[in-house]
Amino acid sequence: MNVRTPLTLAGVLTLALGLAACGDDADESADNGATDSSSGSEPDTEDTTGATDDAAGTSAPGDDAGADGTFPVTVDTASGEVTVEEQPQRIVSLSPSATEILFEIGAGDQVVAVDSFSTYPEGVPTTDLSGFEPNVEAVVGYEPDLVVVSNDANDLVASLEAIDVPVIVSPAPTTVEDGWDGMAALGLATGHVDETAATIADLREQVDQAFASAPETDGEELRVYHELDDSYYSASSTSFIGDVYAQMGAVNIADEADTDGTGFPQLTEESIIEADPQLIVITDQVSYTAEDVANRPGWSEIDAVRNDNIVVVDADIASRWGPRLPQLVSTVADALTEVEVGAPAGR
């Protein structure tokens, strides 16, 4: 999905922010019209309503149900449409990515509890809640009026909906572009439409600048291997991490093994050596170092090893789509500038 088109939820929020800004510049009556559902600029209302209805199945933000922070709103999520009747004040996040986004868009004060892996930004209300094996009773103990998860583990969604607690399922996006809509959905669900639109615009600019700093491959082959652990699981181009490499023109050696399109296939050591990556990326959460990788039997002839192009990245930044995405793109872009493009595999 290309969220730069005007029919995406992220695009609608950006449009709403632009319209609000125009209202501020025009006069006080225009500003009042933008925030009053019973009056105001009719042409702007019709345009925004149509775009939102087509884009995300929300409850017509152009009619001021959500676009100006009013409720109820209906959000189109991975598990279907979810209606949030009132602005949530007791949010529980069981997704580290969602936690970072919620605090970035200004909804942090509404968050009362986050899962054990949500450790950023500093000061988040981390608990022993699990997003992998969620316990319904433990979650309900925080009296949430909105729960955000990355997947519906243990039938959590149905259990919470049975007691009228709305759940937003916000899975990891498969591309950088898809991530903007997920961020926009959280902004709509929490009543932070303008803040989210501004955040998306700022992050887009940073990400675009980071991509622009990547070296031009000019059609030459630049092979990358992103290692997740020492059993050779990797990130292919059908994950947002792999999409970062793809947008820089790199050839992801994990793509051939990802026959099911999971985004995270397991490779064999032999296939990695044969593919001869020119850049190897590992995270700082593994129990080994770049030196350990270089010293693996048979790896000394891999281009990335011979040319000291093994990069260590922050595991949280590399695994969480969110406000720190520009840092990941910049790190990869810097690493790619050190690679000699065009070197054939198995040289």
PDB file of C-alpha atoms in Angstrom, residues 172-176 226 228 234-246 252 254-255 258 261-265 318 321:
ATOM      1  CA  ALA A 172       4.132  -5.306  12.556  1.00  0.00           C
ATOM      2  CA  PRO A 173       3.873  -3.801   9.059  1.00  0.00           C
ATOM      3  CA  THR A 174       5.445  -5.605   6.128  1.00  0.00           C
ATOM      4  CA  THR A 175       6.667  -2.366   4.556  1.00  0.00           C
ATOM      5  CA  VAL A 176       7.752   1.036   5.792  1.00  0.00           C
ATOM      6  CA  HIS A 226      20.323  -9.566   8.304  1.00  0.00           C
ATOM      7  CA  LEU A 228      18.391 -12.511  13.840  1.00  0.00           C
ATOM      8  CA  SER A 234      16.847 -13.745   8.886  1.00  0.00           C
ATOM      9  CA  ALA A 235      14.623 -10.853   7.774  1.00  0.00           C
ATOM     10  CA  SER A 236      13.498 -11.039   4.152  1.00  0.00           C
ATOM     11  CA  SER A 237      12.067  -8.293   1.967  1.00  0.00           C
ATOM     12  CA  THR A 238       8.534  -9.127   3.125  1.00  0.00           C
ATOM     13  CA  SER A 239       9.298  -7.619   6.536  1.00  0.00           C
ATOM     14  CA  PHE A 240       9.613  -3.916   7.231  1.00  0.00           C
ATOM     15  CA  ILE A 241      13.300  -4.427   8.067  1.00  0.00           C
ATOM     16  CA  GLY A 242      13.841  -6.096   4.719  1.00  0.00           C
ATOM     17  CA  ASP A 243      11.859  -3.344   3.028  1.00  0.00           C
ATOM     18  CA  VAL A 244      14.428  -0.849   4.311  1.00  0.00           C
ATOM     19  CA  TYR A 245      17.163  -2.755   2.463  1.00  0.00           C
ATOM     20  CA  ALA A 246      15.003  -3.120  -0.640  1.00  0.00           C
ATOM     21  CA  ASN A 252      18.411  -9.567   0.344  1.00  0.00           C
ATOM     22  CA  ALA A 254      17.028 -14.291   2.602  1.00  0.00           C
ATOM     23  CA  ASP A 255      14.395 -13.727  -0.077  1.00  0.00           C
ATOM     24  CA  ASP A 258      11.215 -17.102   2.204  1.00  0.00           C
ATOM     25  CA  GLY A 261       6.377 -15.029   2.655  1.00  0.00           C
ATOM     26  CA  THR A 262       6.643 -15.034   6.451  1.00  0.00           C
ATOM     27  CA  GLY A 263       9.253 -12.300   6.419  1.00  0.00           C
ATOM     28  CA  PHE A 264      11.566 -14.283   8.687  1.00  0.00           C
ATOM     29  CA  PRO A 265      12.875 -17.475   7.043  1.00  0.00           C
ATOM     30  CA  ALA A 318      15.605  -2.945  14.232  1.00  0.00           C
ATOM     31  CA  TRP A 321       8.396  -0.150  13.510  1.00  0.00           C
TER      32      TRP A 321
END
